[in-house]
CSV table of C-alpha atoms and ligand atoms in Angstrom, one decimal:
chain,number,residue,atom,x,y,z
A,1,MET,CA,-1.6,3.5,4.9
A,2,ASN,CA,1.2,1.4,5.3
A,3,ILE,CA,4.3,1.8,7.7
A,4,HIS,CA,7.9,0.9,8.1
A,5,GLU,CA,9.3,-2.5,9.1
A,6,TYR,CA,10.8,-0.9,12.4
A,7,GLN,CA,7.3,0.8,13.2
A,8,ALA,CA,5.5,-1.8,12.4
A,9,LYS,CA,7.8,-3.9,15.1
A,10,GLU,CA,7.4,-1.0,17.4
A,11,LEU,CA,4.0,-1.3,17.4
A,12,LEU,CA,3.9,-4.5,17.7
A,13,ALA,CA,6.2,-4.7,20.7
A,14,LYS,CA,3.6,-2.4,22.4
A,15,PHE,CA,1.0,-5.4,22.4
A,16,GLY,CA,3.3,-8.0,23.8
A,17,VAL,CA,4.3,-9.2,20.4
A,18,PRO,CA,7.9,-10.8,20.8
A,19,VAL,CA,10.1,-8.9,18.4
A,20,PRO,CA,14.4,-8.3,18.6
A,21,ALA,CA,15.8,-5.2,19.6
A,22,GLY,CA,16.6,-2.9,17.4
A,23,PHE,CA,17.0,1.5,16.2
A,24,ALA,CA,15.9,3.1,12.9
A,25,ALA,CA,18.9,5.3,11.5
A,26,MET,CA,18.9,8.1,9.2
A,27,SER,CA,22.4,8.0,8.6
A,28,VAL,CA,25.6,5.9,8.5
A,29,GLU,CA,26.6,7.6,12.1
A,30,GLU,CA,23.0,6.7,13.1
A,31,ALA,CA,23.4,3.3,12.1
A,32,VAL,CA,26.7,2.8,13.8
A,33,GLU,CA,25.5,4.3,17.0
A,34,ALA,CA,22.3,1.9,17.2
A,35,SER,CA,24.5,-1.1,16.8
A,36,LYS,CA,26.6,-0.3,19.7
A,37,LYS,CA,23.4,0.0,21.5
A,38,LEU,CA,22.4,-3.3,20.5
A,39,PRO,CA,24.3,-6.7,22.5
A,40,GLY,CA,25.9,-8.4,19.2
A,41,PRO,CA,27.5,-10.1,18.2
A,42,LEU,CA,25.2,-10.5,15.3
A,43,TYR,CA,23.5,-7.2,13.8
A,44,VAL,CA,21.2,-7.0,10.9
A,45,VAL,CA,21.0,-3.7,9.0
A,46,LYS,CA,17.8,-3.3,6.9
A,47,ALA,CA,16.9,-1.3,4.1
A,48,GLN,CA,13.3,0.4,5.1
A,49,ILE,CA,10.8,0.8,2.6
A,50,HIS,CA,7.0,0.0,1.9
A,51,ALA,CA,8.4,-3.2,-0.4
A,52,GLY,CA,8.9,-6.8,0.5
A,53,GLY,CA,11.6,-9.1,-1.0
A,54,ARG,CA,14.6,-6.9,0.1
A,55,GLY,CA,17.0,-9.5,0.8
A,56,LYS,CA,17.1,-10.9,-2.3
A,57,GLY,CA,16.6,-7.3,-3.8
A,58,LYS,CA,19.4,-5.5,-6.0
A,59,PHE,CA,20.7,-2.0,-5.8
A,60,LYS,CA,20.7,-0.3,-9.1
A,61,GLU,CA,23.7,1.8,-8.1
A,62,LEU,CA,25.9,-1.2,-7.0
A,63,PRO,CA,27.3,-4.1,-9.2
A,64,ALA,CA,25.3,-6.8,-9.7
A,65,GLU,CA,27.5,-9.1,-7.2
A,66,ALA,CA,26.8,-6.8,-4.1
A,67,LYS,CA,24.2,-8.0,-1.2
A,68,GLY,CA,20.5,-7.1,-1.2
A,69,GLY,CA,18.3,-4.8,1.6
A,70,VAL,CA,19.2,-7.1,4.2
A,71,ARG,CA,22.4,-7.7,5.7
A,72,LEU,CA,24.4,-9.5,8.0
A,73,ALA,CA,26.7,-7.7,10.4
A,74,LYS,CA,29.4,-8.5,12.6
A,75,THR,CA,31.4,-5.6,13.5
A,76,GLU,CA,31.5,-2.0,13.5
A,77,ASP,CA,32.7,-1.5,9.9
A,78,GLU,CA,30.6,-4.2,8.6
A,79,VAL,CA,27.3,-2.4,9.7
A,80,ARG,CA,29.2,1.0,8.3
A,81,HIS,CA,30.0,-0.4,5.0
A,82,ALA,CA,26.4,-2.1,4.8
A,83,ALA,CA,24.9,1.2,5.9
A,84,THR,CA,27.0,3.1,3.4
A,85,GLU,CA,26.0,0.8,0.4
A,86,MET,CA,22.4,1.2,1.2
A,87,LEU,CA,21.2,4.4,2.2
A,88,GLY,CA,20.3,7.0,-1.0
A,89,ASN,CA,20.9,4.1,-3.5
A,90,THR,CA,18.0,2.5,-5.5
A,91,LEU,CA,16.7,-1.1,-4.2
A,92,VAL,CA,14.7,-3.1,-6.9
A,93,THR,CA,12.3,-6.1,-5.6
A,94,ILE,CA,10.3,-8.3,-6.5
A,95,GLN,CA,7.7,-6.1,-5.3
A,96,THR,CA,9.1,-2.6,-6.4
A,97,GLY,CA,9.1,-2.7,-10.0
A,98,ALA,CA,11.8,-2.1,-12.2
A,99,ALA,CA,11.9,1.5,-11.4
A,100,GLY,CA,12.6,0.5,-7.2
A,101,LYS,CA,12.8,2.3,-4.1
A,102,GLN,CA,15.1,4.8,-2.6
A,103,VAL,CA,16.3,3.6,0.6
A,104,ASN,CA,16.4,6.7,2.7
A,105,ARG,CA,15.9,4.7,6.5
A,106,LEU,CA,17.7,1.8,7.9
A,107,TYR,CA,17.0,-0.3,10.4
A,108,VAL,CA,19.3,-2.0,12.3
A,109,THR,CA,18.6,-5.2,14.7
A,110,ASP,CA,19.3,-8.0,17.1
A,111,GLY,CA,21.1,-11.2,14.9
A,112,VAL,CA,19.1,-14.0,16.2
A,113,ASP,CA,20.1,-17.4,15.0
A,114,ILE,CA,17.3,-18.9,13.1
A,115,ALA,CA,16.0,-22.3,13.3
A,116,LYS,CA,12.8,-22.2,11.2
A,117,GLU,CA,10.8,-19.6,9.6
A,118,PHE,CA,6.8,-19.4,9.4
A,119,TYR,CA,4.4,-17.2,7.6
A,120,LEU,CA,1.7,-15.6,9.9
A,121,ALA,CA,-0.8,-13.2,8.5
A,122,LEU,CA,-4.1,-11.4,9.7
A,123,LEU,CA,-6.3,-10.0,7.1
A,124,VAL,CA,-10.0,-9.4,6.4
A,125,ASP,CA,-11.3,-11.8,4.8
A,126,ARG,CA,-13.7,-10.5,2.2
A,127,ALA,CA,-15.7,-13.0,1.7
A,128,THR,CA,-16.7,-14.0,5.1
A,129,GLY,CA,-16.4,-10.3,6.3
A,130,ARG,CA,-14.1,-11.6,9.2
A,131,VAL,CA,-10.3,-10.9,10.4
A,132,ALA,CA,-9.2,-14.3,8.9
A,133,PHE,CA,-5.5,-16.2,10.1
A,134,VAL,CA,-3.5,-16.8,7.2
A,135,VAL,CA,-0.6,-19.7,8.7
A,136,SER,CA,2.0,-21.5,6.9
A,137,THR,CA,5.3,-23.6,7.9
A,138,GLU,CA,6.7,-22.2,4.8
A,139,GLY,CA,8.0,-18.8,5.9
A,140,GLY,CA,10.6,-16.7,4.7
A,141,MET,CA,9.3,-17.2,1.2
A,142,ASP,CA,7.0,-15.4,-1.2
A,143,ILE,CA,3.7,-16.5,-0.2
A,144,GLU,CA,2.2,-16.5,-3.5
A,145,THR,CA,4.8,-19.1,-4.7
A,146,VAL,CA,4.1,-21.2,-2.0
A,147,ALA,CA,0.5,-20.2,-2.4
A,148,HIS,CA,1.0,-21.3,-5.8
A,149,ASP,CA,3.3,-24.7,-5.6
A,150,THR,CA,1.9,-26.2,-2.3
A,151,PRO,CA,-1.7,-24.9,-1.6
A,152,GLU,CA,-1.9,-27.4,1.1
A,153,LYS,CA,0.8,-25.5,2.9
A,154,ILE,CA,-1.4,-22.5,3.9
A,155,HIS,CA,-4.1,-22.8,6.9
A,156,THR,CA,-6.7,-20.2,6.6
A,157,PHE,CA,-9.1,-19.4,9.7
A,158,ASP,CA,-11.4,-16.9,10.8
A,159,VAL,CA,-12.8,-15.6,14.1
A,160,ASP,CA,-16.1,-14.9,14.9
A,161,PRO,CA,-16.5,-11.1,15.8
A,162,ALA,CA,-19.1,-12.2,18.2
A,163,THR,CA,-16.0,-14.2,20.7
A,164,GLY,CA,-13.4,-12.6,19.5
A,165,PHE,CA,-9.8,-14.8,19.8
A,166,MET,CA,-10.7,-17.9,21.7
A,167,PRO,CA,-7.9,-20.1,23.3
A,168,HIS,CA,-9.2,-22.9,20.5
A,169,HIS,CA,-7.5,-19.9,17.7
A,170,GLY,CA,-4.3,-20.2,19.5
A,171,ARG,CA,-4.0,-24.0,19.2
A,172,ALA,CA,-5.0,-24.2,15.5
A,173,VAL,CA,-2.1,-21.3,14.9
A,174,ALA,CA,0.1,-23.6,17.0
A,175,ASN,CA,-0.9,-26.9,15.0
A,176,ALA,CA,-0.9,-25.2,11.8
A,177,LEU,CA,2.9,-24.5,12.7
A,178,GLY,CA,3.6,-28.0,14.1
A,179,LEU,CA,4.6,-26.8,17.3
A,180,GLU,CA,4.3,-28.7,20.8
A,181,GLY,CA,5.4,-28.1,23.9
A,182,ASP,CA,6.3,-24.6,25.3
A,183,LEU,CA,6.6,-23.3,21.6
A,184,ALA,CA,3.0,-24.2,21.2
A,185,LYS,CA,2.4,-22.1,23.9
A,186,GLN,CA,4.1,-19.2,22.5
A,187,ALA,CA,2.5,-19.6,19.5
A,188,GLN,CA,-1.1,-19.6,21.0
A,189,SER,CA,0.2,-16.6,23.3
A,190,LEU,CA,1.6,-14.4,20.2
A,191,ALA,CA,-1.7,-15.1,17.7
A,192,GLY,CA,-4.1,-13.5,20.6
A,193,LYS,CA,-1.5,-10.4,20.6
A,194,VAL,CA,-1.4,-9.6,17.0
A,195,TYR,CA,-4.9,-10.0,17.0
A,196,ASP,CA,-5.1,-7.5,19.4
A,197,ALA,CA,-2.9,-5.5,17.6
A,198,PHE,CA,-4.8,-6.1,14.4
A,199,LEU,CA,-8.1,-4.9,16.1
A,200,GLY,CA,-6.7,-1.8,18.1
A,201,THR,CA,-4.9,-0.2,15.6
A,202,ASP,CA,-7.8,-0.9,12.5
A,203,ALA,CA,-5.3,-2.7,10.6
A,204,SER,CA,-6.1,-4.3,7.5
A,205,GLN,CA,-3.4,-6.7,7.3
A,206,ILE,CA,-0.4,-7.7,9.4
A,207,GLU,CA,2.0,-10.0,7.7
A,208,ILE,CA,4.7,-11.7,9.9
A,209,ASN,CA,7.6,-13.0,7.4
A,210,PRO,CA,9.3,-14.9,8.8
A,211,LEU,CA,8.0,-15.0,11.9
A,212,ALA,CA,11.3,-17.3,13.4
A,213,VAL,CA,12.1,-20.2,15.6
A,214,THR,CA,15.6,-19.3,17.3
A,215,ASP,CA,18.0,-21.8,18.1
A,216,ASP,CA,17.5,-21.4,21.7
A,217,ASN,CA,13.4,-22.0,21.3
A,218,LYS,CA,12.0,-18.6,21.2
A,219,LEU,CA,9.3,-17.2,18.7
A,220,LEU,CA,10.8,-14.2,17.6
A,221,VAL,CA,8.7,-11.6,14.7
A,222,LEU,CA,11.7,-11.0,12.2
A,223,ASP,CA,10.2,-9.1,9.2
A,224,ALA,CA,6.3,-7.2,9.6
A,225,LYS,CA,4.6,-5.6,7.3
A,226,VAL,CA,1.4,-3.8,8.9
A,227,GLY,CA,-1.2,-1.6,6.4
A,228,PHE,CA,-4.0,0.4,8.2
A,229,ASP,CA,-7.8,1.4,6.8
A,230,SER,CA,-7.6,4.6,5.4
A,231,ASN,CA,-11.5,4.7,6.9
A,232,SER,CA,-10.0,4.9,10.2
A,233,LEU,CA,-7.3,6.7,10.7
A,234,PHE,CA,-9.3,9.5,11.9
A,235,ARG,CA,-9.4,7.8,15.3
A,236,HIS,CA,-5.7,7.1,15.1
A,237,LYS,CA,-3.6,10.4,15.1
A,238,ASP,CA,-0.8,8.6,16.7
A,239,LEU,CA,-0.7,6.2,13.4
A,240,LEU,CA,-1.1,9.4,10.9
A,241,GLU,CA,2.5,10.2,12.4
A,242,LEU,CA,4.2,6.9,11.1
A,243,ARG,CA,3.1,8.1,7.5
A,244,ASP,CA,6.1,8.9,5.3
A,245,GLU,CA,5.2,10.8,2.1
A,246,THR,CA,7.6,9.6,0.1
A,247,GLU,CA,6.7,6.1,-0.4
A,248,GLU,CA,3.9,7.3,-1.5
A,249,ASP,CA,2.8,7.8,-5.3
A,250,PRO,CA,2.9,11.4,-6.0
A,251,MET,CA,-0.1,11.4,-7.8
A,252,GLU,CA,-1.9,9.9,-5.2
A,253,LEU,CA,-0.3,11.9,-2.4
A,254,GLU,CA,-1.4,15.5,-4.0
A,255,ALA,CA,-5.2,13.8,-4.9
A,256,SER,CA,-5.3,13.0,-1.5
A,257,LYS,CA,-5.0,16.6,-0.3
A,258,TYR,CA,-8.1,17.4,-2.1
A,259,ASP,CA,-10.1,14.0,-0.6
A,260,LEU,CA,-10.1,12.8,-4.2
A,261,ALA,CA,-10.3,9.2,-4.3
A,262,TYR,CA,-7.5,8.3,-7.1
A,263,ILE,CA,-5.5,5.8,-8.2
A,264,LYS,CA,-3.0,5.2,-10.9
A,265,LEU,CA,-3.9,2.8,-13.5
A,266,ASP,CA,-2.2,1.8,-17.1
A,267,GLY,CA,-4.3,3.0,-19.5
A,268,ASP,CA,-4.8,6.1,-21.9
A,269,ILE,CA,-8.0,7.7,-20.9
A,270,GLY,CA,-8.1,9.3,-17.8
A,271,CYS,CA,-11.5,9.8,-15.9
A,272,MET,CA,-13.0,12.3,-13.7
A,273,VAL,CA,-15.9,10.5,-12.1
A,274,ASN,CA,-18.6,11.3,-9.0
A,275,GLY,CA,-19.0,8.0,-6.8
A,276,ALA,CA,-17.1,5.1,-6.8
A,277,GLY,CA,-19.6,2.6,-8.2
A,278,LEU,CA,-19.6,5.2,-11.4
A,279,ALA,CA,-16.3,5.0,-11.4
A,280,MET,CA,-16.1,1.6,-11.7
A,281,ALA,CA,-18.9,1.3,-14.7
A,282,THR,CA,-16.9,4.4,-16.3
A,283,MET,CA,-13.9,2.4,-16.5
A,284,ASP,CA,-15.5,-1.0,-17.2
A,285,ILE,CA,-17.2,0.6,-20.7
A,286,ILE,CA,-13.8,2.1,-21.7
A,287,LYS,CA,-12.6,-0.9,-21.7
A,288,LEU,CA,-15.9,-2.7,-23.6
A,289,ASN,CA,-14.8,-0.2,-26.1
A,290,GLY,CA,-11.3,-1.2,-26.5
A,291,MET,CA,-9.2,1.1,-24.5
A,292,PHE,CA,-7.9,1.5,-20.8
A,293,PRO,CA,-8.8,3.3,-18.2
A,294,ALA,CA,-5.7,5.8,-17.0
A,295,ASN,CA,-6.8,6.2,-13.8
A,296,PHE,CA,-9.7,5.4,-10.8
A,297,LEU,CA,-10.9,9.0,-9.7
A,298,ASP,CA,-13.6,9.9,-7.7
A,299,VAL,CA,-14.2,13.2,-6.9
A,300,GLY,CA,-16.9,12.8,-4.4
A,301,GLY,CA,-20.4,14.1,-3.9
A,302,GLY,CA,-19.7,17.3,-2.7
A,303,ALA,CA,-17.2,18.0,-6.0
A,304,ASN,CA,-16.4,22.4,-6.5
A,305,LYS,CA,-14.4,24.0,-8.4
A,306,GLU,CA,-11.6,23.8,-6.5
A,307,LYS,CA,-12.1,19.8,-6.9
A,308,VAL,CA,-12.7,19.6,-10.2
A,309,THR,CA,-9.5,21.8,-11.1
A,310,ALA,CA,-7.6,19.7,-9.0
A,311,ALA,CA,-8.5,16.8,-10.3
A,312,PHE,CA,-7.9,17.7,-14.1
A,313,LYS,CA,-4.6,18.9,-12.8
A,314,ILE,CA,-3.5,15.5,-11.6
A,315,ILE,CA,-5.0,13.7,-14.4
A,316,LEU,CA,-3.2,16.0,-17.2
A,317,SER,CA,0.0,15.5,-15.1
A,318,ASP,CA,0.2,11.7,-16.5
A,319,PRO,CA,1.6,12.0,-19.8
A,320,ALA,CA,0.0,8.9,-20.5
A,321,VAL,CA,-3.6,10.4,-20.9
A,322,LYS,CA,-4.3,10.9,-24.2
A,323,GLY,CA,-8.0,11.6,-23.4
A,324,ILE,CA,-10.4,12.5,-20.3
A,325,LEU,CA,-14.0,11.2,-20.2
A,326,VAL,CA,-16.1,13.5,-17.4
A,327,ASN,CA,-18.7,11.1,-16.1
A,328,ILE,CA,-20.6,13.0,-13.7
A,329,PHE,CA,-24.3,12.8,-12.3
A,330,GLY,CA,-25.5,16.0,-10.2
A,331,GLY,CA,-27.6,14.8,-7.5
A,332,ILE,CA,-26.8,16.9,-4.4
A,333,MET,CA,-24.0,19.1,-7.1
A,334,ARG,CA,-26.1,20.8,-10.0
A,335,CYS,CA,-25.1,19.9,-13.4
A,336,ASP,CA,-24.4,23.8,-13.9
A,337,ILE,CA,-22.4,24.1,-11.0
A,338,ILE,CA,-20.0,21.2,-12.3
A,339,ALA,CA,-20.2,22.2,-16.0
A,340,GLU,CA,-18.7,26.2,-14.6
A,341,GLY,CA,-15.9,23.7,-12.9
A,342,ILE,CA,-15.2,22.0,-15.8
A,343,VAL,CA,-14.9,24.9,-18.0
A,344,ALA,CA,-13.0,27.1,-15.5
A,345,ALA,CA,-10.7,24.2,-15.0
A,346,ALA,CA,-10.0,22.8,-18.6
A,347,LYS,CA,-9.5,26.7,-19.2
A,348,GLU,CA,-6.9,27.4,-16.4
A,349,VAL,CA,-5.2,23.8,-17.3
A,350,ASN,CA,-4.5,25.1,-20.7
A,351,LEU,CA,-6.4,21.3,-22.0
A,352,ALA,CA,-4.5,19.6,-24.8
A,353,VAL,CA,-6.3,16.2,-25.1
A,354,PRO,CA,-9.9,15.3,-26.1
A,355,LEU,CA,-12.4,15.9,-23.4
A,356,VAL,CA,-16.1,14.1,-23.2
A,357,VAL,CA,-18.2,15.5,-21.3
A,358,ARG,CA,-21.2,13.2,-20.1
A,359,LEU,CA,-23.6,15.2,-17.3
A,360,GLU,CA,-27.2,14.0,-16.3
A,361,GLY,CA,-29.4,14.8,-13.0
A,362,THR,CA,-30.2,18.0,-11.9
A,363,ASN,CA,-30.2,21.1,-14.2
A,364,VAL,CA,-28.7,19.0,-17.0
A,365,GLN,CA,-29.4,21.5,-19.6
A,366,GLN,CA,-28.0,24.4,-18.1
A,367,GLY,CA,-24.8,22.4,-17.8
A,368,LYS,CA,-25.1,21.0,-21.2
A,369,ASP,CA,-25.7,24.8,-22.5
A,370,ILE,CA,-22.4,26.0,-20.3
A,371,LEU,CA,-19.9,23.4,-22.0
A,372,ALA,CA,-21.3,24.2,-25.5
A,373,ASN,CA,-20.8,27.8,-24.9
A,374,SER,CA,-18.1,28.1,-23.2
A,375,GLY,CA,-15.9,28.0,-26.4
A,376,LEU,CA,-13.8,25.1,-25.4
A,377,PRO,CA,-13.8,21.8,-28.0
A,378,ILE,CA,-15.2,19.4,-25.6
A,379,VAL,CA,-17.2,16.5,-27.0
A,380,ALA,CA,-21.0,16.7,-25.1
A,381,ALA,CA,-22.3,12.8,-24.8
A,382,ASN,CA,-25.6,11.6,-24.1
A,383,ASP,CA,-24.9,8.6,-22.0
A,384,LEU,CA,-22.4,6.4,-20.5
A,385,GLY,CA,-22.4,4.0,-23.7
A,386,ASP,CA,-22.4,7.1,-25.8
A,387,ALA,CA,-20.0,8.7,-23.8
A,388,ALA,CA,-17.4,5.7,-24.0
A,389,GLN,CA,-17.3,5.5,-27.4
A,390,LYS,CA,-17.0,9.2,-28.2
A,391,ILE,CA,-13.6,9.6,-25.8
A,392,VAL,CA,-12.2,6.2,-28.0
A,393,ALA,CA,-13.2,8.1,-31.2
A,394,GLU,CA,-11.3,11.2,-30.4
A,395,VAL,CA,-8.7,9.7,-29.4
A,396,LYS,CA,-7.9,7.6,-32.2
A,397,LYS,CA,-8.7,10.3,-34.4
A,398,VAL,CA,-5.8,12.2,-33.1
A,399,ALA,CA,-3.2,9.2,-32.9
B,401,ADP,P1,12.0,-8.9,3.5
B,401,ADP,O1,11.0,-10.3,3.1
B,401,ADP,O2,11.7,-7.5,2.5
B,401,ADP,O3,13.5,-10.0,2.4
B,401,ADP,P2,13.4,-9.9,5.5
B,401,ADP,O4,13.2,-9.1,7.0
B,401,ADP,O5,12.4,-10.7,5.5
B,401,ADP,O6,13.0,-8.9,4.4
B,401,ADP,O7,14.3,-10.3,5.8
B,401,ADP,C1,14.7,-11.3,4.6
B,401,ADP,C2,15.2,-12.6,5.0
B,401,ADP,O8,16.4,-12.4,6.3
B,401,ADP,C3,14.4,-12.9,6.3
B,401,ADP,O9,13.9,-14.4,5.7
B,401,ADP,C4,15.8,-14.3,7.8
B,401,ADP,O10,16.3,-15.4,7.2
B,401,ADP,C5,16.7,-12.6,7.4
B,401,ADP,N1,16.5,-12.3,8.8
B,401,ADP,C6,15.7,-11.0,8.6
B,401,ADP,N2,16.1,-10.5,9.9
B,401,ADP,C7,17.0,-11.2,10.6
B,401,ADP,C8,17.5,-11.2,12.2
B,401,ADP,N3,17.2,-10.3,12.8
B,401,ADP,N4,18.5,-12.0,12.2
B,401,ADP,C9,18.8,-12.9,11.4
B,401,ADP,N5,18.2,-13.3,9.9
B,401,ADP,C10,17.6,-11.7,10.0
B,402,MG,MG1,10.1,-11.0,5.4
């Protein structure tokens, strides 16, 4: 789960990380009010969407020469103008895709005089299984470009969970940023606090870009992106309240209501599978047969009729789906129960694309009989390879 920049900054501030003052605003008037609470003379009005690259982004509804989603303002009128141009309009950035994202919230924050922009992120390094710092002097730009053009300017090191954050980690951050004296001390302290925030919230990512050095030699977080490990949210009820459902894919949101692990993909074959490993294998074998999966969908071990129906509806609400492959291993859940669920769901949603079903496991024969006697045009498959070949053939037949 991701949160907005203003929420991320409020969270980091609770852990003692230095951030500029600011207020969220849902309307133009709120934005103006927010600026009145700030000292000035410079304000920054920032579009709050779950995507980066806002500064260089473009609004669909505004002329090409209009400014992007991060705007400096010196007067109340400029704040009002910026807020009016952004709210309700669609911001397209390098991270949103061509469709862009509608701006429904703003953040009005203190404008600072920037001497230098750095990059600092914490994430889970899957190779070492540890929390890792990623630090670079090249902040303010997109880190993928830095990694591609000047990889030597990115420093990475991880933290041993047995020791936790140690003074030498702080020194490593300061060194990587080429800081000395008081700024080095600030960097050491900031790094420790960001680490505390990472562990304390079960974050999966904290990306600060830019981490600015101001003209008066202060380190300040000017932009922060924070994501949490969804599997840990049950123990962070306060964080769950930060969720903004309007930022999520509608189909993924619907799937989450039924506890289905669903991720939309670009292909043509809708997949309904139980178990993440089986789902991955199913996607692989579809590709091996020359087509691409339209989604990843794990209905989980305890799939019942309601879940199967919901899963079917979600798959079919995707106009790209030209055929469905169901691949279920009946272990805890018996194949006959699953078959009944599939038949009921297929009837309820008025299935208009080919459906291939591969069942294996407990009561597999009863399950197959139910499918065969359903009167529905369900194609039965015997194994994974057979299922993939059949769905690809069926879809090509229709096309
Ligand atoms: P994004 O990464 O989505 O473009 P940022 O918050 O990083 O958005 O803003 C882009 C740039 O705008 C920053 O690199 C920085 O130069 C400038 N900026 C952002 N916030 C402030 C601020 N509070 N004061 C002055 N400049 C800012
Ligand atoms: Mg940024």
